[in-house]
């Protein structure tokens, strides 16, 4: 099964139906029907074939949200080409590893962003591709129909940071994306009459796997914006009148600033607000319900597994919980010996289902530790209530989640330790009312190290969300007898 089979009822069956409206950061707009998307992706597929891209090759994109990402996704689905999304906030250091590991034929980007790619990276200008598309056939030629994509054919490598500092490419197949989309459309009752306001970046699975796919599968309408902007949100809701919104908790915290009248008005038109990628604080859920008249539906997933668990659409959306396993996904909660624990007892969540990735690109070692007897180890610790609701309680790893973006302290610590005058460093996540958590760095160094200059250096080398909020000079790092840093013993840091 190819994902295309699922999309065809919207793409081919409703050629004249409006599908997509895009608004860029300057307010420029464009609109597309499902027929346009079908034509454009056929044309782009021909362009890619002409440029030598073949089934199984990787093609990366490094782009802010724009319709070209939809074209790239559909063209690659048709060709059996593996898409490698790269976070637009990543900088050379972070991209180098991805490009080296995935070895894409090219990175599709814009000239302004291309300057941030590692020297020597082959990149294609997204506008040049668009120009080349004009001369191409807009129909599904035999070359496209003969590709023979199956459920286990990889559709994307999505890089997710690892505890070792280098990120790993989760191999997500056509079947993974299809199963995820089917489960969400069914559980959240998404239909062709929905209007989805898409503010999430399409380079992560929340925007790509959930947003883009429930749109294409249900054949609903999508308004895509370049990125979430608090100042514009009220106008988007008022003008577009969406029924469906997916966001990270930081977005919901920001939406609490919407004036009461506007919030009520937005709430009246909406059918469903979904939150994920980071824990939604219960007070935010309550305050949002008061203001907008909607209980946000919280769900749980990860890059490697797409979505696993969701609060019910009709039943109780229980604050602080992630709900019940999605259709087709099985969840176990186990102790350190991998034995199932009884309800009410904490343990690690293991998941299994057609949504779970096929493994990690080039990383059999990481695969071996991530899977146990066919179950994926999430690394998240949780507990199940007697009536089946799961509550996450923490993580086995040191992962920090800021605004829904994952941060592994090790990556920042390694960069800090490379800087002159710094003996060692430890990075921890501290609570933040808007972002959930923010990283703070503890550095062992003398007074000669200028901490402001250090921050500036880090800013040029890492995505902005990874730059520590503060740098704290310490004489040494607390360690166990075995040498492991005891992060909980570092002096507490509070925003001043
Ligand atoms: C931020 N920037 C972006 C951007 N987000 N640029 C393009 N696209 C985006 N999505 C830019 C800002 O313009 C700014 O640039 C700089 O990055 C610093 O931004 P910031 O201050 O951190 O961002 P802010 O404006 O506060 O944005 C907050 C946010 C954003 C919530 C809108 O963090 C966001 O989009 N988060 C979503 C993360 C996400 O999708 N995670 C899903 C992972 S999948 P400048 O030039 O002005 O400095 C996953 C699995 C699962 O976890 O279960 O879902």
XYZ file of C-alpha atoms in Angstrom, residues 147-388:
242
model
C 7.106 2.679 -9.031
C 5.515 -0.047 -6.910
C 5.618 1.462 -3.446
C 4.493 -0.769 -0.554
C 3.539 -0.295 3.080
C 7.083 -1.078 4.205
C 8.682 1.345 1.731
C 10.391 4.174 3.627
C 8.662 7.521 3.097
C 10.795 9.744 5.330
C 13.846 9.876 7.562
C 13.011 12.182 10.421
C 15.998 13.035 12.576
C 15.574 12.889 16.294
C 18.279 13.752 18.753
C 19.948 10.976 20.641
C 21.529 10.742 24.042
C 24.899 10.359 22.321
C 24.655 13.835 20.867
C 24.276 12.882 17.212
C 20.753 12.613 15.897
C 19.335 9.433 14.406
C 17.101 9.181 11.351
C 13.883 7.386 12.239
C 12.782 5.421 9.178
C 9.086 6.147 8.794
C 7.342 4.059 6.150
C 4.302 4.623 3.981
C 2.488 2.200 6.265
C 3.506 4.152 9.385
C 2.110 7.434 8.061
C -1.002 5.709 6.706
C -1.766 3.933 9.990
C -1.208 7.129 11.942
C -3.478 9.182 9.706
C -6.215 6.532 9.705
C -6.135 6.293 13.498
C -6.339 10.076 13.944
C -9.039 10.662 11.338
C -11.122 7.915 12.916
C -10.531 8.882 16.543
C -10.893 12.643 16.114
C -13.743 12.251 13.575
C -12.085 14.401 10.939
C -14.121 14.747 7.747
C -14.017 16.619 4.439
C -16.092 19.393 6.017
C -13.341 20.318 8.498
C -11.168 23.395 8.101
C -7.684 22.877 9.504
C -5.542 25.844 10.523
C -1.960 24.597 10.097
C 0.582 26.598 12.088
C 2.998 23.796 13.018
C 6.255 23.434 11.125
C 6.062 20.748 8.434
C 9.593 19.521 9.194
C 8.485 17.645 12.344
C 6.024 14.785 12.655
C 3.390 16.828 14.497
C 2.894 19.111 11.486
C 3.873 16.559 8.839
C 2.585 13.198 10.066
C -0.544 14.478 11.781
C -1.416 17.772 10.117
C -0.551 17.178 6.493
C -1.791 13.602 6.523
C -5.162 14.053 8.178
C -5.747 16.880 5.704
C -4.906 14.762 2.635
C -6.668 11.669 3.943
C -9.893 13.377 4.973
C -9.876 15.782 2.038
C -10.700 18.688 4.336
C -9.502 22.239 3.715
C -6.193 23.495 5.095
C -4.950 27.012 5.685
C -1.175 26.799 5.972
C 0.826 29.655 7.439
C 4.570 30.159 7.473
C 4.721 29.864 11.229
C 2.663 30.480 14.350
C 2.565 34.175 15.206
C 0.690 35.232 18.284
C -0.172 38.671 16.868
C -1.845 37.216 13.807
C -3.641 34.310 15.431
C -6.906 36.113 16.165
C -7.188 37.355 12.577
C -6.475 33.878 11.205
C -9.222 32.365 13.322
C -11.660 35.190 12.541
C -11.076 35.217 8.781
C -10.559 31.540 8.059
C -13.084 30.167 10.584
C -11.239 26.878 11.157
C -12.817 23.899 12.885
C -9.553 22.099 13.672
C -6.288 23.262 15.269
C -3.199 21.273 16.282
C -0.660 22.991 18.517
C 2.116 22.602 21.055
C 1.411 23.779 24.642
C 3.414 26.998 24.098
C 0.885 28.035 21.452
C -2.017 27.419 23.822
C -0.295 29.434 26.535
C 0.090 32.293 24.046
C -3.567 31.990 22.978
C -4.640 32.599 26.586
C -3.797 36.269 25.902
C -6.612 36.516 23.330
C -9.296 38.917 24.638
C -12.345 37.168 26.116
C -14.806 38.190 23.395
C -12.525 37.052 20.575
C -11.762 33.823 22.403
C -15.477 33.018 22.754
C -16.036 33.837 19.111
C -13.145 31.594 18.030
C -14.444 28.827 20.273
C -17.913 28.990 18.714
C -16.576 28.155 15.251
C -14.109 25.500 16.378
C -14.733 21.768 16.682
C -11.440 20.474 18.097
C -8.196 21.792 19.594
C -5.450 19.143 19.929
C -2.223 19.520 21.922
C 0.934 17.441 21.807
C 4.752 17.298 21.559
C 5.134 18.390 25.207
C 3.065 18.021 28.384
C 0.058 20.339 28.544
C -0.088 21.799 32.070
C -3.509 21.133 33.647
C -3.984 24.847 34.562
C -3.548 25.770 30.890
C -6.228 23.249 29.907
C -8.586 24.717 32.519
C -7.888 28.350 31.660
C -8.288 27.612 27.957
C -11.624 25.876 28.558
C -12.848 28.930 30.511
C -11.810 31.325 27.797
C -12.532 29.421 24.586
C -15.242 27.012 25.751
C -13.248 23.973 24.557
C -11.425 21.270 26.466
C -8.147 20.793 24.604
C -7.630 17.173 23.570
C -4.145 16.037 24.641
C -2.425 13.191 22.860
C 1.005 11.574 23.012
C 3.425 10.575 20.311
C 7.034 10.752 19.265
C 9.033 10.968 16.073
C 9.811 7.249 16.024
C 6.248 6.095 16.594
C 4.044 8.898 15.348
C 0.967 8.944 17.611
C 0.393 6.353 20.338
C -2.131 7.532 22.865
C -4.946 10.078 22.815
C -7.663 11.408 25.017
C -11.053 10.421 23.604
C -13.043 12.674 21.324
C -16.399 11.932 22.970
C -15.416 10.643 26.391
C -13.696 12.491 29.200
C -10.612 14.499 28.208
C -8.860 14.099 31.511
C -6.469 16.927 32.421
C -2.890 15.862 32.986
C -3.365 12.546 31.172
C -2.623 11.514 27.610
C -5.687 9.261 27.449
C -6.015 5.791 25.953
C -4.038 3.883 23.294
C -5.052 4.784 19.733
C -6.628 2.125 17.503
C -4.012 -0.382 16.248
C -1.451 0.716 18.876
C -0.678 -1.437 21.891
C 0.913 0.048 25.001
C 2.610 -1.802 27.864
C 3.968 -0.313 31.061
C 6.930 -2.268 32.390
C 9.468 -2.290 35.210
C 13.251 -2.469 34.897
C 13.086 -6.193 34.182
C 10.581 -5.509 31.383
C 7.784 -7.229 33.323
C 4.346 -5.591 33.111
C 3.416 -3.533 36.160
C -0.124 -3.435 37.600
C -2.369 -0.402 37.076
C -1.396 2.403 39.413
C 2.305 1.506 39.314
C 4.847 3.566 37.364
C 6.930 2.056 34.618
C 8.358 2.661 31.169
C 5.936 2.849 28.261
C 6.550 0.354 25.452
C 4.555 0.610 22.244
C 3.862 -1.624 19.310
C 1.780 -1.133 16.188
C 1.802 -0.225 12.500
C 2.692 3.345 13.511
C 6.120 2.364 14.911
C 9.101 3.163 12.684
C 11.089 0.500 10.869
C 14.293 1.434 12.714
C 17.089 3.991 12.508
C 18.990 4.800 9.332
C 22.545 3.431 9.454
C 22.199 2.708 13.166
C 21.668 -0.999 13.920
C 23.244 -0.353 17.345
C 20.566 2.198 18.247
C 17.869 -0.084 16.871
C 19.048 -2.918 19.059
C 18.550 -0.897 22.217
C 15.361 0.867 21.109
C 13.415 -2.338 20.430
C 12.837 -5.233 22.772
C 10.961 -8.313 21.497
C 9.258 -6.186 18.854
C 8.234 -3.441 21.299
C 9.591 0.094 21.028
C 11.006 1.543 24.238
C 9.741 5.107 24.498
C 11.979 6.066 27.426
C 8.948 7.790 28.945
C 7.729 6.798 32.375
C 4.007 6.651 33.077
C 1.187 5.048 34.975
C -2.187 3.633 33.933
C -5.337 4.191 35.969
C -7.847 1.431 36.615
C -10.025 2.829 33.816
C -7.194 2.867 31.307
